[in-house]
CSV table of C-alpha atoms and ligand atoms in Angstrom, one decimal:
chain,number,residue,atom,x,y,z
A,1,MET,CA,-31.6,-31.5,-57.0
A,2,THR,CA,-28.8,-29.2,-55.6
A,3,LEU,CA,-31.1,-27.0,-53.6
A,4,LYS,CA,-34.7,-27.4,-52.5
A,5,LEU,CA,-37.0,-25.2,-50.5
A,6,ILE,CA,-39.0,-27.2,-48.0
A,7,ASP,CA,-42.1,-25.4,-46.8
A,8,LYS,CA,-43.6,-27.9,-44.4
A,9,TYR,CA,-42.7,-25.9,-41.3
A,10,LEU,CA,-44.5,-22.9,-42.7
A,11,SER,CA,-48.0,-24.2,-43.0
A,12,LYS,CA,-49.1,-22.5,-39.8
A,13,PHE,CA,-47.8,-19.1,-41.0
A,14,VAL,CA,-48.2,-18.9,-44.7
A,15,ASN,CA,-51.2,-20.0,-46.7
A,16,GLU,CA,-52.4,-20.1,-50.3
A,17,SER,CA,-54.1,-16.7,-50.1
A,18,ASP,CA,-50.9,-15.1,-48.9
A,19,TYR,CA,-49.1,-16.4,-52.0
A,20,GLU,CA,-52.0,-15.1,-54.2
A,21,ARG,CA,-51.9,-11.7,-52.6
A,22,ILE,CA,-48.2,-11.3,-53.1
A,23,LEU,CA,-48.0,-12.6,-56.6
A,24,PRO,CA,-48.6,-9.3,-58.5
A,25,SER,CA,-45.7,-7.7,-56.5
A,26,LEU,CA,-43.4,-10.7,-57.3
A,27,GLU,CA,-44.3,-10.5,-61.0
A,28,GLN,CA,-43.7,-6.8,-61.0
A,29,ALA,CA,-40.3,-7.3,-59.3
A,30,HIS,CA,-39.4,-10.0,-61.9
A,31,LYS,CA,-40.3,-7.6,-64.8
A,32,THR,CA,-38.4,-4.8,-63.2
A,33,LEU,CA,-35.3,-6.9,-62.7
A,34,THR,CA,-35.3,-8.8,-66.1
A,35,LYS,CA,-36.2,-5.7,-68.1
A,36,ARG,CA,-33.5,-3.8,-66.1
A,37,SER,CA,-35.9,-0.9,-65.7
A,38,GLY,CA,-35.7,-0.4,-61.9
A,39,LYS,CA,-33.7,1.6,-59.4
A,40,GLY,CA,-30.0,0.6,-59.5
A,41,SER,CA,-30.2,-1.0,-62.9
A,42,ASP,CA,-26.6,0.1,-63.7
A,43,PHE,CA,-25.5,-2.6,-61.2
A,44,LEU,CA,-27.1,-5.7,-62.7
A,45,GLY,CA,-24.0,-7.2,-64.2
A,46,TRP,CA,-24.2,-10.0,-61.6
A,47,ILE,CA,-27.4,-11.4,-63.3
A,48,ASP,CA,-25.5,-12.8,-66.3
A,49,LEU,CA,-22.1,-13.1,-64.7
A,50,PRO,CA,-22.2,-16.9,-64.5
A,51,VAL,CA,-22.3,-17.2,-68.3
A,52,ASN,CA,-21.1,-13.8,-69.4
A,53,TYR,CA,-17.7,-13.2,-67.8
A,54,ASP,CA,-14.3,-12.2,-69.1
A,55,ARG,CA,-12.8,-15.6,-70.2
A,56,GLU,CA,-9.3,-14.0,-70.5
A,57,GLU,CA,-9.4,-12.5,-67.0
A,58,PHE,CA,-10.6,-15.9,-65.8
A,59,GLU,CA,-7.6,-17.7,-67.2
A,60,LYS,CA,-5.4,-14.9,-65.8
A,61,ILE,CA,-6.9,-15.6,-62.3
A,62,LYS,CA,-6.0,-19.3,-62.6
A,63,LYS,CA,-2.4,-18.5,-63.6
A,64,ALA,CA,-2.0,-15.9,-60.8
A,65,ALA,CA,-3.4,-18.4,-58.3
A,66,ILE,CA,-0.8,-21.0,-59.3
A,67,LYS,CA,2.0,-18.4,-59.1
A,68,ILE,CA,0.8,-17.4,-55.6
A,69,GLN,CA,0.5,-21.0,-54.5
A,70,ASN,CA,4.1,-21.6,-55.6
A,71,SER,CA,5.6,-18.6,-54.1
A,72,CYS,CA,4.2,-18.1,-50.6
A,73,ASP,CA,3.3,-19.7,-47.3
A,74,ILE,CA,0.9,-17.0,-46.3
A,75,PHE,CA,-1.5,-15.2,-48.6
A,76,ILE,CA,-3.1,-12.1,-47.2
A,77,VAL,CA,-6.4,-10.9,-48.7
A,78,ILE,CA,-7.0,-7.2,-47.9
A,79,GLY,CA,-10.6,-5.9,-48.3
A,80,ILE,CA,-13.8,-5.1,-46.5
A,81,GLY,CA,-17.5,-5.8,-47.0
A,82,GLY,CA,-18.2,-7.2,-50.4
A,83,SER,CA,-14.5,-7.1,-51.1
A,84,TYR,CA,-13.7,-10.1,-48.8
A,85,LEU,CA,-16.8,-11.8,-47.4
A,86,GLY,CA,-17.6,-13.9,-50.5
A,87,ALA,CA,-14.1,-15.3,-50.8
A,88,ARG,CA,-13.9,-16.1,-47.1
A,89,ALA,CA,-17.3,-17.7,-47.1
A,90,ALA,CA,-16.4,-19.8,-50.1
A,91,ILE,CA,-13.1,-21.0,-48.6
A,92,GLU,CA,-14.8,-22.0,-45.3
A,93,PHE,CA,-17.8,-23.5,-47.0
A,94,CYS,CA,-15.7,-25.8,-49.2
A,95,LYS,CA,-12.6,-26.3,-47.1
A,96,GLY,CA,-13.9,-25.9,-43.6
A,97,GLN,CA,-13.3,-23.4,-40.8
A,98,ARG,CA,-9.9,-24.8,-40.1
A,99,TYR,CA,-8.5,-24.5,-43.6
A,100,ASN,CA,-5.4,-22.7,-42.3
A,101,SER,CA,-4.5,-25.4,-39.8
A,102,VAL,CA,-5.1,-28.6,-41.8
A,103,ARG,CA,-2.4,-30.3,-43.9
A,104,LYS,CA,-2.5,-29.0,-47.5
A,105,ASN,CA,-0.3,-27.9,-50.4
A,106,THR,CA,-1.9,-24.4,-50.7
A,107,PRO,CA,-0.9,-21.3,-48.7
A,108,GLU,CA,-2.5,-20.3,-45.4
A,109,ILE,CA,-5.0,-17.5,-46.2
A,110,TYR,CA,-5.7,-14.6,-43.8
A,111,PHE,CA,-8.1,-11.7,-44.3
A,112,SER,CA,-7.0,-8.2,-43.3
A,113,GLY,CA,-8.2,-4.7,-43.8
A,114,ASN,CA,-11.7,-5.5,-42.7
A,115,ASP,CA,-11.4,-3.6,-39.4
A,116,ILE,CA,-9.1,-0.9,-37.8
A,117,SER,CA,-7.7,-3.0,-35.0
A,118,SER,CA,-4.0,-2.4,-34.4
A,119,SER,CA,-3.7,-5.6,-32.3
A,120,ASN,CA,-5.2,-7.7,-35.1
A,121,LEU,CA,-2.9,-6.3,-37.7
A,122,ALA,CA,0.2,-6.5,-35.4
A,123,GLU,CA,-0.6,-10.2,-34.8
A,124,LEU,CA,-0.7,-11.0,-38.5
A,125,LEU,CA,2.5,-9.0,-39.2
A,126,GLU,CA,4.1,-11.2,-36.5
A,127,MET,CA,2.8,-14.4,-38.1
A,128,CYS,CA,4.4,-13.4,-41.4
A,129,GLU,CA,7.9,-13.3,-39.8
A,130,GLY,CA,10.1,-15.9,-41.5
A,131,LYS,CA,7.4,-16.8,-44.0
A,132,ASP,CA,7.0,-16.1,-47.7
A,133,VAL,CA,4.0,-13.8,-48.2
A,134,CYS,CA,1.8,-12.6,-51.1
A,135,ILE,CA,-0.9,-10.0,-50.9
A,136,ASN,CA,-4.2,-9.4,-52.8
A,137,VAL,CA,-5.6,-6.0,-52.1
A,138,ILE,CA,-9.2,-5.7,-53.2
A,139,SER,CA,-11.2,-2.5,-53.4
A,140,LYS,CA,-13.6,-1.5,-56.1
A,141,SER,CA,-13.5,2.2,-55.2
A,142,GLY,CA,-9.9,2.0,-54.4
A,143,THR,CA,-10.4,4.6,-51.7
A,144,THR,CA,-11.8,2.6,-48.7
A,145,THR,CA,-10.0,3.5,-45.5
A,146,GLU,CA,-9.7,0.1,-43.7
A,147,PRO,CA,-8.1,-1.8,-46.6
A,148,ALA,CA,-6.0,1.3,-47.6
A,149,ILE,CA,-4.4,1.4,-44.1
A,150,ALA,CA,-3.7,-2.4,-44.1
A,151,PHE,CA,-2.3,-2.2,-47.6
A,152,ARG,CA,0.0,0.6,-46.8
A,153,ILE,CA,1.4,-1.4,-43.8
A,154,PHE,CA,1.7,-4.8,-45.7
A,155,ARG,CA,3.2,-3.1,-48.8
A,156,ASP,CA,5.8,-1.5,-46.6
A,157,MET,CA,6.5,-4.8,-44.9
A,158,LEU,CA,7.0,-6.6,-48.4
A,159,ASN,CA,9.1,-3.7,-49.8
A,160,LYS,CA,11.4,-4.0,-46.7
A,161,LYS,CA,11.5,-7.8,-46.8
A,162,TYR,CA,12.0,-8.4,-50.5
A,163,GLY,CA,13.0,-5.1,-52.0
A,164,ARG,CA,10.6,-3.2,-54.3
A,165,GLU,CA,11.3,-5.3,-57.4
A,166,GLU,CA,10.5,-8.6,-55.8
A,167,ALA,CA,7.6,-7.2,-53.8
A,168,LYS,CA,6.1,-6.3,-57.1
A,169,ASN,CA,5.7,-10.0,-58.0
A,170,ARG,CA,3.9,-10.6,-54.7
A,171,ILE,CA,1.3,-7.9,-54.8
A,172,PHE,CA,-1.9,-8.4,-56.7
A,173,VAL,CA,-4.5,-5.7,-57.0
A,174,THR,CA,-8.2,-6.1,-57.7
A,175,THR,CA,-9.9,-2.8,-58.4
A,176,ASP,CA,-11.7,-0.6,-61.0
A,177,LYS,CA,-10.4,-0.8,-64.5
A,178,CYS,CA,-9.3,2.8,-64.6
A,179,ARG,CA,-10.5,4.9,-61.6
A,180,GLY,CA,-9.3,5.3,-58.0
A,181,LYS,CA,-6.2,5.8,-55.9
A,182,LEU,CA,-5.5,2.0,-55.8
A,183,LYS,CA,-5.5,1.8,-59.6
A,184,GLU,CA,-3.1,4.8,-59.9
A,185,LEU,CA,-0.8,3.2,-57.3
A,186,ALA,CA,-0.9,-0.3,-59.0
A,187,ASP,CA,0.0,1.3,-62.4
A,188,ALA,CA,2.7,3.4,-60.9
A,189,GLU,CA,4.3,0.4,-59.1
A,190,GLY,CA,3.6,-2.2,-61.9
A,191,TYR,CA,1.5,-4.6,-59.8
A,192,GLU,CA,-0.6,-7.2,-61.6
A,193,THR,CA,-4.2,-6.0,-61.6
A,194,PHE,CA,-7.6,-7.6,-61.9
A,195,VAL,CA,-10.8,-5.8,-62.8
A,196,VAL,CA,-14.0,-5.4,-60.8
A,197,PRO,CA,-16.7,-4.9,-63.5
A,198,ASP,CA,-18.4,-1.5,-63.5
A,199,ASP,CA,-21.8,-3.0,-63.3
A,200,VAL,CA,-21.3,-5.3,-60.3
A,201,GLY,CA,-21.6,-3.9,-56.8
A,202,GLY,CA,-19.3,-5.1,-54.0
A,203,ARG,CA,-21.7,-7.5,-52.3
A,204,PHE,CA,-22.7,-9.1,-55.6
A,205,SER,CA,-19.0,-9.5,-56.7
A,206,VAL,CA,-18.0,-12.9,-55.4
A,207,LEU,CA,-18.1,-14.4,-58.9
A,208,THR,CA,-15.7,-11.7,-60.2
A,209,PRO,CA,-11.9,-11.6,-59.6
A,210,VAL,CA,-12.9,-10.1,-56.2
A,211,GLY,CA,-13.9,-13.5,-55.0
A,212,LEU,CA,-12.4,-15.8,-57.6
A,213,LEU,CA,-8.7,-15.1,-57.1
A,214,PRO,CA,-8.5,-15.9,-53.3
A,215,ILE,CA,-10.9,-18.8,-53.9
A,216,ALA,CA,-8.7,-20.2,-56.6
A,217,VAL,CA,-5.6,-19.8,-54.4
A,218,SER,CA,-7.2,-22.0,-51.8
A,219,GLY,CA,-7.4,-24.8,-54.4
A,220,ILE,CA,-11.2,-24.6,-54.9
A,221,ASN,CA,-12.2,-25.4,-58.5
A,222,ILE,CA,-13.6,-22.1,-59.8
A,223,ASP,CA,-14.9,-23.7,-63.0
A,224,GLU,CA,-17.2,-25.9,-60.9
A,225,LEU,CA,-18.2,-22.9,-58.9
A,226,MET,CA,-19.1,-20.9,-62.0
A,227,LYS,CA,-21.0,-24.0,-63.3
A,228,GLY,CA,-23.1,-24.1,-60.2
A,229,SER,CA,-24.0,-20.5,-60.5
A,230,ALA,CA,-24.8,-20.9,-64.2
A,231,ASP,CA,-27.1,-23.8,-63.5
A,232,ALA,CA,-28.9,-21.8,-60.8
A,233,ARG,CA,-29.3,-18.9,-63.2
A,234,GLU,CA,-31.0,-21.2,-65.7
A,235,ARG,CA,-33.1,-22.9,-63.1
A,236,TYR,CA,-34.5,-19.7,-61.6
A,237,ALA,CA,-35.3,-17.8,-64.8
A,238,ILE,CA,-39.0,-18.7,-64.7
A,239,CYS,CA,-41.5,-16.5,-62.9
A,240,ASP,CA,-43.6,-19.3,-61.4
A,241,ILE,CA,-43.6,-19.6,-57.7
A,242,ASN,CA,-44.4,-23.3,-57.9
A,243,LYS,CA,-41.4,-24.0,-60.1
A,244,ASN,CA,-38.9,-21.4,-58.8
A,245,ASP,CA,-37.8,-21.9,-55.2
A,246,CYS,CA,-35.7,-18.7,-55.4
A,247,TYR,CA,-38.7,-16.6,-56.1
A,248,LYS,CA,-40.7,-18.5,-53.5
A,249,TYR,CA,-38.1,-17.7,-50.9
A,250,ALA,CA,-38.3,-14.0,-51.8
A,251,ALA,CA,-42.1,-14.1,-51.6
A,252,ILE,CA,-42.2,-15.9,-48.2
A,253,ARG,CA,-39.7,-13.4,-46.7
A,254,ASN,CA,-42.0,-10.6,-47.7
A,255,ILE,CA,-45.2,-12.4,-46.6
A,256,LEU,CA,-43.6,-13.0,-43.1
A,257,LEU,CA,-42.4,-9.4,-42.9
A,258,ALA,CA,-46.0,-8.2,-43.5
A,259,LYS,CA,-47.0,-10.4,-40.6
A,260,GLY,CA,-44.6,-8.8,-38.2
A,261,LYS,CA,-41.6,-11.1,-38.6
A,262,ALA,CA,-39.0,-8.4,-39.2
A,263,VAL,CA,-35.9,-10.5,-38.2
A,264,GLU,CA,-34.6,-13.3,-40.5
A,265,ILE,CA,-32.1,-15.6,-38.9
A,266,PHE,CA,-29.8,-17.6,-41.1
A,267,VAL,CA,-29.3,-21.0,-39.5
A,268,SER,CA,-26.9,-23.7,-40.3
A,269,TYR,CA,-25.7,-26.8,-38.5
A,270,GLU,CA,-22.2,-26.7,-39.8
A,271,ASN,CA,-19.8,-24.0,-38.6
A,272,ALA,CA,-18.2,-24.1,-42.0
A,273,LEU,CA,-21.2,-21.9,-43.0
A,274,ASN,CA,-20.5,-19.2,-40.4
A,275,MET,CA,-18.9,-17.0,-43.0
A,276,THR,CA,-21.5,-17.8,-45.6
A,277,ALA,CA,-23.9,-16.4,-43.0
A,278,GLU,CA,-21.8,-13.2,-42.7
A,279,TRP,CA,-21.8,-12.8,-46.5
A,280,TRP,CA,-25.6,-13.4,-46.6
A,281,LYS,CA,-26.1,-10.8,-43.8
A,282,GLN,CA,-24.2,-8.2,-45.8
A,283,LEU,CA,-26.0,-9.0,-49.0
A,284,TYR,CA,-29.5,-8.6,-47.5
A,285,GLY,CA,-28.6,-6.0,-44.8
A,286,GLU,CA,-27.1,-3.5,-47.3
A,287,SER,CA,-29.5,-4.3,-50.1
A,288,GLU,CA,-32.8,-4.0,-48.2
A,289,GLY,CA,-32.1,-2.0,-45.0
A,290,LYS,CA,-33.0,1.5,-46.2
A,291,GLU,CA,-35.9,4.0,-46.2
A,292,GLY,CA,-37.0,2.6,-42.9
A,293,LYS,CA,-37.7,-0.8,-44.5
A,294,GLY,CA,-36.2,-4.2,-44.6
A,295,LEU,CA,-35.8,-7.4,-42.6
A,296,PHE,CA,-32.9,-7.4,-40.1
A,297,PRO,CA,-30.6,-10.3,-41.1
A,298,ALA,CA,-29.1,-12.2,-38.2
A,299,SER,CA,-27.4,-15.6,-37.9
A,300,VAL,CA,-26.9,-18.5,-35.6
A,301,SER,CA,-24.8,-21.7,-35.8
A,302,PHE,CA,-26.6,-24.7,-34.4
A,303,THR,CA,-26.4,-26.8,-32.3
A,304,THR,CA,-23.8,-24.5,-30.7
A,305,ASP,CA,-26.1,-21.5,-30.4
A,306,LEU,CA,-29.0,-23.6,-29.2
A,307,HIS,CA,-27.2,-23.3,-25.9
A,308,SER,CA,-27.1,-19.5,-26.1
A,309,MET,CA,-29.7,-18.0,-28.5
A,310,GLY,CA,-32.0,-21.0,-28.6
A,311,GLN,CA,-34.0,-19.8,-25.6
A,312,PHE,CA,-34.8,-16.4,-27.2
A,313,ILE,CA,-35.7,-18.0,-30.5
A,314,GLN,CA,-38.1,-20.4,-28.7
A,315,GLN,CA,-39.8,-18.0,-26.3
A,316,GLY,CA,-38.5,-14.4,-26.7
A,317,SER,CA,-40.2,-11.6,-28.7
A,318,ARG,CA,-42.0,-13.2,-31.6
A,319,VAL,CA,-40.5,-11.0,-34.3
A,320,MET,CA,-38.4,-13.6,-36.1
A,321,PHE,CA,-38.3,-16.4,-38.6
A,322,GLU,CA,-35.5,-18.8,-39.5
A,323,THR,CA,-34.0,-19.8,-42.8
A,324,VAL,CA,-32.3,-23.1,-42.2
A,325,ILE,CA,-29.7,-24.6,-44.5
A,326,ASP,CA,-30.0,-28.3,-44.1
A,327,ILE,CA,-27.0,-30.0,-45.7
A,328,LEU,CA,-28.0,-33.5,-46.6
A,329,ASN,CA,-24.6,-35.2,-47.0
A,330,SER,CA,-21.6,-34.5,-44.7
A,331,GLN,CA,-18.1,-34.1,-46.2
A,332,ARG,CA,-16.7,-36.5,-43.6
A,333,GLU,CA,-18.1,-39.3,-41.5
A,334,VAL,CA,-17.6,-39.9,-37.8
A,335,VAL,CA,-19.4,-42.9,-36.4
A,336,ILE,CA,-20.2,-42.9,-32.6
A,337,PRO,CA,-18.5,-45.9,-31.0
A,338,TYR,CA,-20.3,-48.5,-28.9
A,339,ASP,CA,-19.3,-48.6,-25.2
A,340,GLU,CA,-19.7,-51.9,-23.4
A,341,ASN,CA,-20.4,-50.2,-20.1
A,342,ASN,CA,-22.6,-47.4,-21.6
A,343,SER,CA,-21.2,-45.3,-18.8
A,344,ASP,CA,-22.3,-42.1,-20.6
A,345,GLY,CA,-25.7,-43.5,-21.6
A,346,LEU,CA,-25.0,-42.9,-25.3
A,347,ASN,CA,-25.4,-46.4,-26.7
A,348,PHE,CA,-28.8,-45.5,-28.1
A,349,ILE,CA,-26.8,-43.6,-30.8
A,350,ALA,CA,-23.9,-46.0,-31.1
A,351,GLY,CA,-23.1,-46.9,-34.7
A,352,LYS,CA,-24.7,-43.7,-36.0
A,353,ASP,CA,-22.8,-41.1,-38.0
A,354,MET,CA,-22.7,-37.7,-36.2
A,355,HIS,CA,-24.2,-36.1,-39.2
A,356,TYR,CA,-27.3,-38.2,-38.7
A,357,VAL,CA,-27.5,-37.0,-35.1
A,358,SER,CA,-27.1,-33.4,-36.3
A,359,ARG,CA,-29.8,-33.7,-38.9
A,360,THR,CA,-32.1,-35.2,-36.2
A,361,ALA,CA,-31.3,-32.3,-34.0
A,362,PHE,CA,-32.4,-30.0,-36.8
A,363,LYS,CA,-35.7,-31.8,-37.2
A,364,GLY,CA,-36.4,-31.6,-33.5
A,365,THR,CA,-35.5,-28.0,-33.4
A,366,ALA,CA,-37.5,-27.0,-36.4
A,367,ILE,CA,-40.6,-28.6,-34.8
A,368,ALA,CA,-39.9,-26.9,-31.4
A,369,HIS,CA,-39.3,-23.5,-32.9
A,370,THR,CA,-42.4,-23.7,-35.2
A,371,ASP,CA,-44.5,-24.7,-32.2
A,372,GLY,CA,-43.1,-21.7,-30.5
A,373,ASN,CA,-44.2,-19.5,-33.4
A,374,THR,CA,-40.9,-19.0,-35.1
A,375,PRO,CA,-41.6,-20.0,-38.8
A,376,ASN,CA,-38.9,-22.1,-40.5
A,377,ILE,CA,-38.0,-21.9,-44.2
A,378,VAL,CA,-35.8,-24.9,-44.9
A,379,LEU,CA,-33.3,-24.9,-47.8
A,380,GLU,CA,-32.1,-28.4,-48.4
A,381,LEU,CA,-28.6,-28.4,-49.9
A,382,GLU,CA,-27.1,-31.6,-51.3
A,383,LYS,CA,-23.6,-31.1,-49.9
A,384,ARG,CA,-20.7,-28.6,-49.4
A,385,GLY,CA,-18.7,-28.2,-52.6
A,386,ALA,CA,-17.6,-25.6,-55.1
A,387,TYR,CA,-20.6,-26.3,-57.4
A,388,GLU,CA,-23.1,-26.0,-54.5
A,389,PHE,CA,-21.5,-22.7,-53.3
A,390,GLY,CA,-21.8,-21.2,-56.7
A,391,TYR,CA,-25.4,-22.4,-56.9
A,392,LEU,CA,-26.2,-21.0,-53.4
A,393,VAL,CA,-24.6,-17.6,-54.2
A,394,TYR,CA,-26.8,-17.2,-57.3
A,395,PHE,CA,-29.9,-18.3,-55.4
A,396,PHE,CA,-29.4,-15.7,-52.7
A,397,GLU,CA,-28.3,-12.9,-55.0
A,398,LEU,CA,-31.3,-13.3,-57.3
A,399,ALA,CA,-33.7,-13.7,-54.3
A,400,CYS,CA,-32.2,-10.5,-52.9
A,401,GLY,CA,-32.7,-8.5,-56.1
A,402,ILE,CA,-36.3,-9.7,-56.4
A,403,SER,CA,-37.1,-9.3,-52.7
A,404,GLY,CA,-35.6,-5.7,-52.6
A,405,TYR,CA,-37.8,-4.7,-55.5
A,406,MET,CA,-40.8,-6.2,-53.8
A,407,LEU,CA,-40.0,-4.1,-50.8
A,408,GLY,CA,-39.8,-1.0,-53.0
A,409,VAL,CA,-36.2,-0.1,-52.3
A,410,ASN,CA,-33.1,0.2,-54.6
A,411,PRO,CA,-31.3,-3.1,-53.6
A,412,PHE,CA,-28.1,-2.0,-55.3
A,413,ASP,CA,-27.0,1.1,-53.5
A,414,GLN,CA,-25.8,1.7,-49.9
A,415,PRO,CA,-26.1,5.5,-49.2
A,416,GLY,CA,-26.2,4.9,-45.4
A,417,VAL,CA,-22.6,3.5,-45.3
A,418,GLU,CA,-21.2,7.0,-46.1
A,419,GLU,CA,-22.4,8.6,-42.9
A,420,TYR,CA,-19.9,7.1,-40.5
A,421,LYS,CA,-17.1,7.7,-43.1
A,422,LYS,CA,-17.8,11.4,-43.3
A,423,ASN,CA,-17.7,11.8,-39.5
A,424,MET,CA,-14.6,9.7,-39.1
A,425,PHE,CA,-12.7,11.7,-41.8
A,426,ALA,CA,-13.9,15.0,-40.2
A,427,LEU,CA,-12.7,13.9,-36.8
A,428,LEU,CA,-9.4,12.6,-38.1
A,429,GLY,CA,-8.8,16.0,-39.8
A,430,LYS,CA,-8.9,14.9,-43.5
A,431,PRO,CA,-8.6,17.9,-45.7
A,432,GLY,CA,-12.0,19.1,-47.0
A,433,TYR,CA,-13.9,18.0,-43.9
A,434,GLU,CA,-13.0,21.0,-41.6
A,435,GLU,CA,-16.5,22.5,-41.3
A,436,LEU,CA,-18.1,19.1,-40.3
A,437,GLY,CA,-15.2,18.5,-38.0
A,438,LYS,CA,-16.0,21.7,-36.0
A,439,ARG,CA,-19.7,20.8,-35.8
A,440,LEU,CA,-18.9,17.3,-34.6
A,441,LEU,CA,-16.5,18.4,-31.9
A,442,ASP,CA,-19.6,19.9,-30.0
A,443,LYS,CA,-21.2,16.5,-30.0
A,444,ILE,CA,-18.4,14.4,-28.6
B,501,LIG,O1,-21.3,-4.0,-51.1
B,501,LIG,C1,-20.6,-3.0,-51.1
B,501,LIG,O2,-20.7,-2.2,-52.1
B,501,LIG,C2,-19.7,-2.6,-50.0
B,501,LIG,O3,-19.9,-3.5,-48.9
B,501,LIG,C3,-18.3,-2.6,-50.4
B,501,LIG,O4,-18.0,-3.9,-50.9
B,501,LIG,C4,-17.3,-2.2,-49.3
B,501,LIG,O5,-17.7,-1.0,-48.7
B,501,LIG,C5,-15.9,-2.1,-49.8
B,501,LIG,O6,-15.8,-1.2,-50.8
B,501,LIG,P1,-14.6,-1.1,-51.8
B,501,LIG,O7,-14.5,-2.4,-52.5
B,501,LIG,O8,-14.8,0.0,-52.7
B,501,LIG,O9,-13.4,-0.9,-50.9
């Protein structure tokens, strides 16, 4: 089995009557989602995406990926939030955190336009000197400030470096099929474009060209990835908590929240999953954190963070639970050598693969944290590969939709994100924001 929920570290915290009590709410959420009758139902395109996607666009992605692989050393992906996290998560999940540094026949991939740091951008511009560069700018709305600034700067760099005609072959735009400034610009300049489907929101868009083009450029097999998500879609179609681990996960989260566990920590023992954690945090944070409700999604990478956050998780405020991704098989093996003198005292693990030690650390930690009243949900994942990533994506997206409806919120909007933007525009003097600008000046 690709993914399995292990509930043995929950027995102290969740019992049969908890499941019985929450069942009606789970069944209602299932009905609402599958009948597409709830809040945000215009944004449910992700549900069928693994089987119902634009095959022509998919082939276009593969062709563009080969063209990009053959024409650049550095590929820059410009986007923020849902427009970059999924792709970055997939690349690190499948290829490791050091993808850019290891020997390979695919371009280095850097992500930009996900902050407003001049130092960060200047550094990347410098890294592009003397290198061939291609860009993929991704913005569903086509109006988001952070990627728009970065795109203006890198477009300018490419126009100067190659001339406008050649730059055109190096710029790929992923945006709405007809709306937005970015679409207007792409059409005017003749850039190749890819479509973000209308009914798929940013944080649910990794299985669209938003995620798939950068993922394909890194050499990951996107057919495998889609197959993984399609298999998960089939597996988690049934509304039976005993047969559907995805629904069980959604139910447990809500049971624990009702018991005062308002912080969920995503835990992994592979730093290759650090960006998957970031993707997961956005998915759950933006989907559930509204109307004064929701679990706060946090993340740690063990065993690294056992030496920083471990203390708090063991003994600090008892407000949290952990969702641990336990990867059964490592991509690589490193066996700990035997030392005749045993000068470091490590011979008791000589001959063992490091992954065995890591999984043992996980087991010891799960017992310790559970004893310290931090419940552990364990998701056993067979290995790190394209298929598994697609499977995991669908698992978390579906659980998020179900869990959000159980909470009673619209999991598919993000009204709170607009607040900072309005203030920033007003303070920067954007036309149309003059009145707000005056009011804000009194506050700063
Ligand atoms: O999930 C979301 O909708 C957001 O995180 C968006 O992806 C993010 O704000 C970027 O938006 P856009 O793609 O329109 O630039």
